[in-house]
PDB file of C-alpha atoms in Angstrom:
ATOM      1  CA  MET A   1     -38.249   1.057 -80.821  1.00 45.00           C
ATOM      2  CA  SER A   2     -41.131   3.240 -79.635  1.00 49.00           C
ATOM      3  CA  GLY A   3     -43.442   3.841 -82.505  1.00 53.00           C
ATOM      4  CA  SER A   4     -41.651   1.313 -84.709  1.00 53.00           C
ATOM      5  CA  LYS A   5     -43.769  -1.732 -87.136  1.00 62.00           C
ATOM      6  CA  ARG A   6     -44.376  -4.531 -86.414  1.00 68.00           C
ATOM      7  CA  VAL A   7     -43.200  -6.567 -88.702  1.00 75.00           C
ATOM      8  CA  ASN A   8     -45.321  -9.653 -90.185  1.00 85.00           C
ATOM      9  CA  ILE A   9     -43.924 -13.489 -89.218  1.00 89.00           C
ATOM     10  CA  SER A  10     -42.777 -15.080 -92.607  1.00 94.00           C
ATOM     11  CA  GLY A  11     -40.540 -17.797 -92.488  1.00 95.00           C
ATOM     12  CA  VAL A  12     -39.935 -21.657 -91.439  1.00 97.00           C
ATOM     13  CA  PHE A  13     -40.717 -22.701 -87.811  1.00 97.00           C
ATOM     14  CA  SER A  14     -41.264 -25.686 -86.429  1.00 95.00           C
ATOM     15  CA  SER A  15     -42.647 -27.970 -83.531  1.00 94.00           C
ATOM     16  CA  GLN A  16     -42.045 -30.744 -81.327  1.00 89.00           C
ATOM     17  CA  THR A  17     -44.342 -33.360 -80.221  1.00 83.00           C
ATOM     18  CA  GLN A  18     -43.491 -36.119 -77.951  1.00 73.00           C
ATOM     19  CA  VAL A  19     -44.282 -39.793 -79.771  1.00 66.00           C
ATOM     20  CA  SER A  20     -43.152 -42.852 -77.919  1.00 68.00           C
ATOM     21  CA  VAL A  21     -40.611 -45.344 -80.355  1.00 67.00           C
ATOM     22  CA  GLY A  22     -40.632 -48.928 -79.905  1.00 66.00           C
ATOM     23  CA  THR A  23     -42.915 -51.629 -78.043  1.00 69.00           C
ATOM     24  CA  GLY A  24     -43.080 -53.859 -75.065  1.00 66.00           C
ATOM     25  CA  THR A  25     -40.421 -53.219 -72.652  1.00 69.00           C
ATOM     26  CA  THR A  26     -38.234 -51.135 -75.172  1.00 69.00           C
ATOM     27  CA  THR A  27     -40.607 -48.658 -75.415  1.00 70.00           C
ATOM     28  CA  ARG A  28     -38.958 -45.127 -74.868  1.00 70.00           C
ATOM     29  CA  LYS A  29     -40.044 -41.717 -75.317  1.00 72.00           C
ATOM     30  CA  ALA A  30     -38.533 -39.575 -77.945  1.00 74.00           C
ATOM     31  CA  ILE A  31     -39.445 -35.943 -79.515  1.00 78.00           C
ATOM     32  CA  GLN A  32     -39.989 -35.449 -83.061  1.00 84.00           C
ATOM     33  CA  LYS A  33     -39.612 -32.207 -85.074  1.00 90.00           C
ATOM     34  CA  THR A  34     -41.686 -31.077 -87.299  1.00 94.00           C
ATOM     35  CA  TYR A  35     -41.503 -27.992 -89.642  1.00 96.00           C
ATOM     36  CA  TRP A  36     -43.892 -25.601 -90.858  1.00 96.00           C
ATOM     37  CA  PHE A  37     -43.723 -22.600 -93.382  1.00 97.00           C
ATOM     38  CA  ALA A  38     -45.703 -19.519 -91.471  1.00 96.00           C
ATOM     39  CA  GLU A  39     -47.100 -16.513 -93.129  1.00 94.00           C
ATOM     40  CA  GLU A  40     -48.514 -13.965 -91.240  1.00 92.00           C
ATOM     41  CA  ASN A  41     -51.190 -11.321 -92.794  1.00 87.00           C
ATOM     42  CA  GLU A  42     -52.093  -7.751 -92.400  1.00 83.00           C
ATOM     43  CA  ARG A  43     -55.086  -9.198 -89.617  1.00 83.00           C
ATOM     44  CA  GLY A  44     -52.904 -10.767 -86.801  1.00 82.00           C
ATOM     45  CA  GLU A  45     -53.749 -14.502 -88.273  1.00 87.00           C
ATOM     46  CA  ILE A  46     -50.656 -17.035 -88.895  1.00 94.00           C
ATOM     47  CA  TYR A  47     -51.192 -19.156 -91.205  1.00 95.00           C
ATOM     48  CA  ILE A  48     -48.942 -22.588 -91.060  1.00 95.00           C
ATOM     49  CA  GLN A  49     -48.411 -25.037 -94.132  1.00 95.00           C
ATOM     50  CA  PRO A  50     -46.093 -28.222 -93.092  1.00 95.00           C
ATOM     51  CA  LEU A  51     -42.802 -28.733 -95.645  1.00 96.00           C
ATOM     52  CA  ASN A  52     -42.894 -32.313 -97.591  1.00 95.00           C
ATOM     53  CA  ARG A  53     -40.595 -34.005 -98.046  1.00 94.00           C
ATOM     54  CA  ASN A  54     -38.622 -31.748-101.015  1.00 96.00           C
ATOM     55  CA  TYR A  55     -39.215 -29.281 -98.291  1.00 96.00           C
ATOM     56  CA  VAL A  56     -41.320 -27.051 -99.979  1.00 96.00           C
ATOM     57  CA  PRO A  57     -44.630 -25.793 -97.780  1.00 95.00           C
ATOM     58  CA  ALA A  58     -47.494 -28.303 -99.588  1.00 92.00           C
ATOM     59  CA  GLY A  59     -50.883 -29.260 -97.998  1.00 85.00           C
ATOM     60  CA  THR A  60     -53.628 -27.712 -96.255  1.00 86.00           C
ATOM     61  CA  LYS A  61     -53.032 -24.473 -94.738  1.00 88.00           C
ATOM     62  CA  GLN A  62     -54.058 -24.048 -91.115  1.00 91.00           C
ATOM     63  CA  HIS A  63     -54.325 -20.530 -88.760  1.00 89.00           C
ATOM     64  CA  MET A  64     -53.945 -19.649 -86.025  1.00 88.00           C
ATOM     65  CA  GLY A  65     -53.956 -16.478 -83.794  1.00 87.00           C
ATOM     66  CA  ARG A  66     -50.422 -14.905 -82.698  1.00 86.00           C
ATOM     67  CA  ASP A  67     -49.918 -15.841 -78.803  1.00 88.00           C
ATOM     68  CA  GLU A  68     -50.318 -19.255 -79.328  1.00 91.00           C
ATOM     69  CA  PHE A  69     -48.085 -19.623 -82.886  1.00 92.00           C
ATOM     70  CA  LEU A  70     -45.675 -17.682 -80.867  1.00 91.00           C
ATOM     71  CA  ASP A  71     -45.790 -19.942 -77.589  1.00 93.00           C
ATOM     72  CA  ASN A  72     -45.334 -23.108 -79.700  1.00 93.00           C
ATOM     73  CA  TYR A  73     -43.655 -22.958 -82.653  1.00 95.00           C
ATOM     74  CA  THR A  74     -39.859 -22.264 -82.588  1.00 95.00           C
ATOM     75  CA  PRO A  75     -38.030 -19.922 -85.922  1.00 96.00           C
ATOM     76  CA  GLU A  76     -35.645 -22.056 -88.004  1.00 96.00           C
ATOM     77  CA  PRO A  77     -34.099 -19.013 -89.929  1.00 96.00           C
ATOM     78  CA  GLU A  78     -30.589 -21.062 -91.150  1.00 97.00           C
ATOM     79  CA  PHE A  79     -32.884 -24.297 -92.164  1.00 97.00           C
ATOM     80  CA  TYR A  80     -35.168 -21.674 -94.206  1.00 97.00           C
ATOM     81  CA  ASN A  81     -32.395 -19.842 -95.724  1.00 97.00           C
ATOM     82  CA  SER A  82     -30.335 -23.021 -96.604  1.00 97.00           C
ATOM     83  CA  THR A  83     -32.922 -25.024 -97.802  1.00 97.00           C
ATOM     84  CA  VAL A  84     -36.450 -23.648 -97.980  1.00 97.00           C
ATOM     85  CA  TYR A  85     -35.734 -20.923 -99.785  1.00 97.00           C
ATOM     86  CA  PRO A  86     -33.437 -22.469-102.662  1.00 97.00           C
ATOM     87  CA  LYS A  87     -36.063 -25.072-103.334  1.00 97.00           C
ATOM     88  CA  MET A  88     -39.038 -22.494-103.217  1.00 96.00           C
ATOM     89  CA  LYS A  89     -37.374 -20.117-105.802  1.00 97.00           C
ATOM     90  CA  GLU A  90     -36.778 -22.815-108.072  1.00 97.00           C
ATOM     91  CA  LEU A  91     -40.322 -24.236-107.655  1.00 97.00           C
ATOM     92  CA  ASN A  92     -42.125 -21.158-108.210  1.00 97.00           C
ATOM     93  CA  THR A  93     -39.034 -20.161-111.041  1.00 98.00           C
ATOM     94  CA  SER A  94     -39.866 -23.025-112.866  1.00 98.00           C
ATOM     95  CA  VAL A  95     -43.445 -22.737-112.657  1.00 97.00           C
ATOM     96  CA  GLN A  96     -42.961 -19.017-114.583  1.00 97.00           C
ATOM     97  CA  ARG A  97     -41.061 -20.263-117.467  1.00 98.00           C
ATOM     98  CA  GLY A  98     -43.840 -22.795-118.378  1.00 97.00           C
ATOM     99  CA  GLU A  99     -46.143 -20.198-118.387  1.00 96.00           C
ATOM    100  CA  ALA A 100     -44.017 -18.027-120.641  1.00 97.00           C
ATOM    101  CA  HIS A 101     -43.472 -21.166-122.404  1.00 98.00           C
ATOM    102  CA  ARG A 102     -47.043 -22.063-122.844  1.00 95.00           C
ATOM    103  CA  THR A 103     -48.132 -18.157-123.565  1.00 94.00           C
ATOM    104  CA  LYS A 104     -45.224 -18.702-126.701  1.00 96.00           C
ATOM    105  CA  SER A 105     -46.974 -22.157-127.500  1.00 95.00           C
ATOM    106  CA  GLU A 106     -44.474 -24.189-126.265  1.00 97.00           C
ATOM    107  CA  ALA A 107     -45.967 -26.914-125.541  1.00 95.00           C
ATOM    108  CA  TYR A 108     -42.939 -29.139-125.068  1.00 95.00           C
ATOM    109  CA  SER A 109     -41.118 -27.090-122.881  1.00 97.00           C
ATOM    110  CA  ALA A 110     -43.990 -25.933-121.198  1.00 97.00           C
ATOM    111  CA  GLU A 111     -44.769 -29.517-119.935  1.00 97.00           C
ATOM    112  CA  TYR A 112     -41.058 -29.615-118.881  1.00 98.00           C
ATOM    113  CA  GLU A 113     -41.174 -27.070-116.667  1.00 98.00           C
ATOM    114  CA  PHE A 114     -44.824 -27.562-114.853  1.00 97.00           C
ATOM    115  CA  ASN A 115     -43.528 -31.067-114.353  1.00 97.00           C
ATOM    116  CA  HIS A 116     -40.615 -30.190-112.645  1.00 97.00           C
ATOM    117  CA  ALA A 117     -42.607 -27.719-110.372  1.00 97.00           C
ATOM    118  CA  LEU A 118     -44.783 -31.018-109.813  1.00 97.00           C
ATOM    119  CA  ASN A 119     -41.696 -32.840-108.657  1.00 96.00           C
ATOM    120  CA  PHE A 120     -41.062 -30.416-105.545  1.00 95.00           C
ATOM    121  CA  ASP A 121     -44.940 -30.026-105.077  1.00 95.00           C
ATOM    122  CA  GLU A 122     -47.363 -32.260-106.528  1.00 94.00           C
ATOM    123  CA  GLN A 123     -50.196 -29.738-105.268  1.00 92.00           C
ATOM    124  CA  ASN A 124     -48.831 -27.102-106.609  1.00 94.00           C
ATOM    125  CA  VAL A 125     -52.480 -25.305-107.855  1.00 93.00           C
ATOM    126  CA  ARG A 126     -50.467 -23.118-110.559  1.00 94.00           C
ATOM    127  CA  ALA A 127     -48.047 -25.858-112.458  1.00 96.00           C
ATOM    128  CA  ASN A 128     -51.405 -28.340-112.442  1.00 95.00           C
ATOM    129  CA  PHE A 129     -53.838 -25.742-114.437  1.00 94.00           C
ATOM    130  CA  GLY A 130     -50.609 -24.609-116.428  1.00 95.00           C
ATOM    131  CA  LEU A 131     -49.809 -28.813-117.324  1.00 97.00           C
ATOM    132  CA  GLY A 132     -53.763 -28.966-117.841  1.00 95.00           C
ATOM    133  CA  LEU A 133     -54.301 -26.278-120.321  1.00 94.00           C
ATOM    134  CA  THR A 134     -51.626 -27.448-121.835  1.00 96.00           C
ATOM    135  CA  TYR A 135     -52.485 -30.882-122.785  1.00 95.00           C
ATOM    136  CA  LEU A 136     -55.910 -29.136-122.825  1.00 93.00           C
ATOM    137  CA  GLU A 137     -54.542 -27.013-126.184  1.00 92.00           C
ATOM    138  CA  ARG A 138     -52.182 -30.178-127.577  1.00 92.00           C
ATOM    139  CA  GLY A 139     -55.611 -32.099-128.308  1.00 91.00           C
ATOM    140  CA  ASN A 140     -54.403 -34.783-125.228  1.00 93.00           C
ATOM    141  CA  VAL A 141     -57.550 -35.205-123.577  1.00 92.00           C
ATOM    142  CA  THR A 142     -56.373 -38.334-121.653  1.00 93.00           C
ATOM    143  CA  LYS A 143     -53.604 -36.390-119.714  1.00 94.00           C
ATOM    144  CA  ALA A 144     -55.460 -33.220-119.095  1.00 93.00           C
ATOM    145  CA  ASP A 145     -58.398 -35.672-117.549  1.00 93.00           C
ATOM    146  CA  ASP A 146     -55.959 -36.687-115.034  1.00 94.00           C
ATOM    147  CA  ILE A 147     -55.298 -33.126-114.660  1.00 94.00           C
ATOM    148  CA  PHE A 148     -58.783 -32.368-114.171  1.00 92.00           C
ATOM    149  CA  LYS A 149     -59.522 -35.245-111.126  1.00 91.00           C
ATOM    150  CA  ARG A 150     -56.185 -34.415-109.258  1.00 91.00           C
ATOM    151  CA  LEU A 151     -57.530 -29.862-109.820  1.00 91.00           C
ATOM    152  CA  VAL A 152     -60.719 -30.816-108.411  1.00 88.00           C
ATOM    153  CA  ASN A 153     -60.296 -31.773-105.176  1.00 88.00           C
ATOM    154  CA  ILE A 154     -57.044 -29.333-104.522  1.00 87.00           C
ATOM    155  CA  GLU A 155     -59.554 -27.075-102.527  1.00 82.00           C
ATOM    156  CA  ALA A 156     -56.846 -24.697-102.874  1.00 85.00           C
ATOM    157  CA  THR A 157     -57.169 -24.067-106.988  1.00 87.00           C
ATOM    158  CA  PHE A 158     -61.043 -21.929-106.256  1.00 83.00           C
ATOM    159  CA  LYS A 159     -58.864 -20.027-104.522  1.00 83.00           C
ATOM    160  CA  PRO A 160     -60.086 -16.075-105.264  1.00 80.00           C
ATOM    161  CA  GLU A 161     -56.577 -15.786-106.259  1.00 82.00           C
ATOM    162  CA  HIS A 162     -56.309 -18.772-108.677  1.00 84.00           C
ATOM    163  CA  LYS A 163     -59.819 -17.255-109.740  1.00 82.00           C
ATOM    164  CA  HIS A 164     -58.511 -16.572-113.632  1.00 82.00           C
ATOM    165  CA  LEU A 165     -56.707 -19.671-114.186  1.00 85.00           C
ATOM    166  CA  PHE A 166     -59.610 -21.991-113.213  1.00 82.00           C
ATOM    167  CA  ASN A 167     -62.088 -20.003-115.640  1.00 82.00           C
ATOM    168  CA  ASP A 168     -59.552 -20.530-118.174  1.00 86.00           C
ATOM    169  CA  PHE A 169     -59.149 -24.787-117.294  1.00 89.00           C
ATOM    170  CA  GLY A 170     -63.080 -24.729-117.456  1.00 89.00           C
ATOM    171  CA  ILE A 171     -63.635 -22.939-120.775  1.00 89.00           C
ATOM    172  CA  SER A 172     -60.567 -25.549-122.194  1.00 91.00           C
ATOM    173  CA  LEU A 173     -62.135 -27.593-120.773  1.00 92.00           C
ATOM    174  CA  ARG A 174     -65.983 -27.391-122.553  1.00 91.00           C
ATOM    175  CA  LYS A 175     -63.749 -26.194-125.605  1.00 89.00           C
ATOM    176  CA  ASN A 176     -62.278 -29.926-125.895  1.00 91.00           C
ATOM    177  CA  GLY A 177     -65.184 -30.865-125.478  1.00 91.00           C
ATOM    178  CA  MET A 178     -64.618 -32.379-122.022  1.00 93.00           C
ATOM    179  CA  ILE A 179     -68.250 -30.718-120.930  1.00 94.00           C
ATOM    180  CA  ASP A 180     -69.080 -32.542-118.263  1.00 94.00           C
ATOM    181  CA  GLN A 181     -65.967 -32.469-116.554  1.00 93.00           C
ATOM    182  CA  ALA A 182     -66.526 -28.860-116.776  1.00 93.00           C
ATOM    183  CA  LEU A 183     -69.570 -28.933-115.094  1.00 94.00           C
ATOM    184  CA  GLU A 184     -68.223 -30.615-112.558  1.00 91.00           C
ATOM    185  CA  TYR A 185     -65.796 -28.188-112.207  1.00 90.00           C
ATOM    186  CA  TYR A 186     -67.184 -25.066-112.438  1.00 92.00           C
ATOM    187  CA  HIS A 187     -69.962 -26.994-109.246  1.00 91.00           C
ATOM    188  CA  LYS A 188     -66.902 -27.692-107.215  1.00 89.00           C
ATOM    189  CA  ALA A 189     -65.901 -23.883-107.687  1.00 87.00           C
ATOM    190  CA  GLU A 190     -69.115 -22.769-107.121  1.00 88.00           C
ATOM    191  CA  GLU A 191     -69.558 -24.687-103.587  1.00 86.00           C
ATOM    192  CA  LEU A 192     -66.325 -23.052-102.567  1.00 80.00           C
ATOM    193  CA  THR A 193     -67.234 -19.021-104.097  1.00 80.00           C
ATOM    194  CA  GLU A 194     -69.123 -16.950-102.643  1.00 80.00           C
ATOM    195  CA  ASN A 195     -72.511 -15.598-105.399  1.00 86.00           C
ATOM    196  CA  ASP A 196     -70.347 -14.656-108.634  1.00 89.00           C
ATOM    197  CA  GLU A 197     -72.531 -13.669-112.230  1.00 91.00           C
ATOM    198  CA  ASN A 198     -69.523 -14.868-114.223  1.00 90.00           C
ATOM    199  CA  LEU A 199     -69.310 -18.044-113.101  1.00 91.00           C
ATOM    200  CA  TYR A 200     -73.292 -18.567-113.694  1.00 93.00           C
ATOM    201  CA  MET A 201     -73.100 -17.526-116.441  1.00 92.00           C
ATOM    202  CA  ASN A 202     -70.138 -19.840-117.615  1.00 92.00           C
ATOM    203  CA  ILE A 203     -72.086 -22.781-116.025  1.00 94.00           C
ATOM    204  CA  ALA A 204     -74.881 -22.100-118.461  1.00 93.00           C
ATOM    205  CA  ARG A 205     -72.789 -21.670-121.690  1.00 93.00           C
ATOM    206  CA  ALA A 206     -71.522 -25.296-120.805  1.00 94.00           C
ATOM    207  CA  TYR A 207     -75.215 -26.492-119.926  1.00 95.00           C
ATOM    208  CA  PHE A 208     -76.448 -25.212-123.605  1.00 93.00           C
ATOM    209  CA  GLU A 209     -73.903 -26.532-124.873  1.00 91.00           C
ATOM    210  CA  LYS A 210     -74.606 -29.908-122.905  1.00 93.00           C
ATOM    211  CA  GLY A 211     -78.133 -29.391-124.611  1.00 92.00           C
ATOM    212  CA  ASP A 212     -79.701 -28.810-120.813  1.00 94.00           C
ATOM    213  CA  PHE A 213     -81.307 -25.397-121.762  1.00 91.00           C
ATOM    214  CA  LYS A 214     -83.411 -26.086-118.282  1.00 90.00           C
ATOM    215  CA  GLN A 215     -80.515 -25.718-116.159  1.00 94.00           C
ATOM    216  CA  CYS A 216     -78.587 -23.234-118.908  1.00 93.00           C
ATOM    217  CA  TYR A 217     -81.598 -20.802-118.538  1.00 90.00           C
ATOM    218  CA  SER A 218     -81.603 -21.441-114.400  1.00 91.00           C
ATOM    219  CA  TYR A 219     -77.508 -20.315-114.077  1.00 94.00           C
ATOM    220  CA  LEU A 220     -77.656 -17.365-117.016  1.00 92.00           C
ATOM    221  CA  LYS A 221     -81.256 -16.295-115.131  1.00 91.00           C
ATOM    222  CA  LYS A 222     -79.094 -16.448-111.582  1.00 93.00           C
ATOM    223  CA  SER A 223     -76.195 -14.167-113.487  1.00 92.00           C
ATOM    224  CA  LEU A 224     -78.459 -12.243-114.386  1.00 92.00           C
ATOM    225  CA  ALA A 225     -80.238 -11.540-110.764  1.00 91.00           C
ATOM    226  CA  LEU A 226     -76.449 -10.703-109.312  1.00 92.00           C
ATOM    227  CA  ASN A 227     -75.385  -8.653-112.473  1.00 92.00           C
ATOM    228  CA  PRO A 228     -79.054  -7.493-114.740  1.00 90.00           C
ATOM    229  CA  GLU A 229     -76.839  -4.784-116.699  1.00 87.00           C
ATOM    230  CA  MET A 230     -74.015  -7.456-117.527  1.00 89.00           C
ATOM    231  CA  GLU A 231     -73.850  -7.504-121.541  1.00 86.00           C
ATOM    232  CA  GLU A 232     -72.534 -10.957-121.956  1.00 86.00           C
ATOM    233  CA  ALA A 233     -75.133 -12.327-120.588  1.00 88.00           C
ATOM    234  CA  GLY A 234     -77.936  -9.998-121.554  1.00 87.00           C
ATOM    235  CA  LEU A 235     -77.094 -10.813-125.028  1.00 87.00           C
ATOM    236  CA  PHE A 236     -77.065 -14.460-124.737  1.00 89.00           C
ATOM    237  CA  TRP A 237     -80.318 -14.235-123.291  1.00 87.00           C
ATOM    238  CA  LEU A 238     -81.445 -12.921-126.286  1.00 84.00           C
ATOM    239  CA  TYR A 239     -80.386 -15.215-127.987  1.00 86.00           C
ATOM    240  CA  LEU A 240     -81.888 -18.520-126.365  1.00 86.00           C
ATOM    241  CA  LYS A 241     -85.016 -16.252-126.678  1.00 82.00           C
ATOM    242  CA  ASP A 242     -84.381 -15.521-130.624  1.00 80.00           C
ATOM    243  CA  ASN A 243     -83.480 -19.097-131.554  1.00 83.00           C
ATOM    244  CA  GLY A 244     -86.631 -20.822-129.325  1.00 81.00           C
ATOM    245  CA  TYR A 245     -84.439 -21.686-126.448  1.00 82.00           C
ATOM    246  CA  ILE A 246     -86.274 -20.360-123.280  1.00 72.00           C
ATOM    247  CA  LEU A 247     -90.180 -18.813-123.268  1.00 62.00           C
ATOM    248  CA  SER A 248     -89.421 -16.316-119.982  1.00 55.00           C
ATOM    249  CA  ASP A 249     -90.381 -12.841-120.246  1.00 53.00           C
ATOM    250  CA  ALA A 250     -86.564 -11.764-119.273  1.00 48.00           C
ATOM    251  CA  GLU A 251     -88.678  -8.911-116.982  1.00 52.00           C
ATOM    252  CA  ASP A 252     -88.987 -11.970-114.709  1.00 60.00           C
ATOM    253  CA  ILE A 253     -85.421 -10.924-113.564  1.00 74.00           C
ATOM    254  CA  PRO A 254     -85.405  -7.581-111.225  1.00 69.00           C
ATOM    255  CA  GLY A 255     -83.950  -4.312-113.445  1.00 74.00           C
ATOM    256  CA  PHE A 256     -82.942  -6.748-115.975  1.00 78.00           C
ATOM    257  CA  ASN A 257     -83.152  -3.967-119.900  1.00 74.00           C
ATOM    258  CA  PRO A 258     -82.416  -6.396-122.585  1.00 70.00           C
ATOM    259  CA  PRO A 259     -79.569  -4.961-124.502  1.00 71.00           C
ATOM    260  CA  GLU A 260     -80.641  -2.600-127.885  1.00 67.00           C
ATOM    261  CA  ARG A 261     -81.741  -5.511-130.577  1.00 57.00           C
ATOM    262  CA  LYS A 262     -79.667  -4.355-133.168  1.00 52.00           C
ATOM    263  CA  LYS A 263     -77.499  -7.411-132.441  1.00 49.00           C
ATOM    264  CA  ARG A 264     -79.257  -9.740-133.765  1.00 44.00           C
ATOM    265  CA  LYS A 265     -78.855 -13.673-133.870  1.00 43.00           C
ATOM    266  CA  HIS A 266     -76.961 -13.426-136.460  1.00 41.00           C
ATOM    267  CA  ALA A 267     -74.584 -11.263-135.662  1.00 41.00           C
ATOM    268  CA  ILE A 268     -73.657 -13.117-132.387  1.00 42.00           C
ATOM    269  CA  PRO A 269     -71.730 -15.892-132.535  1.00 44.00           C
ATOM    270  CA  VAL A 270     -72.727 -18.529-129.622  1.00 49.00           C
ATOM    271  CA  GLU A 271     -69.213 -18.786-129.089  1.00 50.00           C
ATOM    272  CA  ASP A 272     -69.399 -15.238-127.679  1.00 47.00           C
ATOM    273  CA  PHE A 273     -70.805 -16.498-124.486  1.00 51.00           C
ATOM    274  CA  GLU A 274     -68.380 -16.647-122.286  1.00 52.00           C
ATOM    275  CA  ILE A 275     -66.223 -14.762-119.886  1.00 46.00           C
ATOM    276  CA  ASP A 276     -62.942 -14.352-118.574  1.00 44.00           C
ATOM    277  CA  PHE A 277     -63.132 -13.659-114.808  1.00 36.00           C
TER     278      PHE A 277
END
């Protein structure tokens, strides 16, 4: 209809590939069908993600133009409605229940729900974050370390929509004495995100805990260079200077004016020098 708004593509589609089956004289050609979950953004870019053996979208996303997609992929609405959508709904419901239980400090119920979600997709970022945080809150460092190793290798962990979650996880790693893991985690985030004063601030805080004051100073300086008015970083800077950890002039950072010293070193718990974002 003229003037109607185009509907963005979203749902399950299939692609077909010709493959060889058998060997020698028994070799024959067969058609292999692969299922994908596809979503189109407002810029007309279509992202496709393969379905795993549990029929939920999992793994690396690929993007392509609309014309290329429409030429090579076939819609599968019945399969989506009967199989894929119910599985996706169950996975997301389990994650939401797990997050609700964790908020209420119901650790065992949270663990059950997050593990149930991971049965559908072992790389689900929210479920892994939730389970990792649950283990850390219970003081189960060994299991938390297993989750950490999984998360640090999932690139989607560090996407903007997960920023708050990966920050919570990094802080919890540090608070549980897993300083090296927290730093590895934050540095992976540093590789995958643009300059971020909050991330630099938290890296500085982790290096402080490690006793590496040179790196602490370096990252705190990066944070203040990006945002000279960041109060937490400014107070942290004063704390380091007042307690002899750094001797450099604050004026080395263009635009930075240290906060009023009415908040003296004895009134500033070093634990406060970390920031959610």
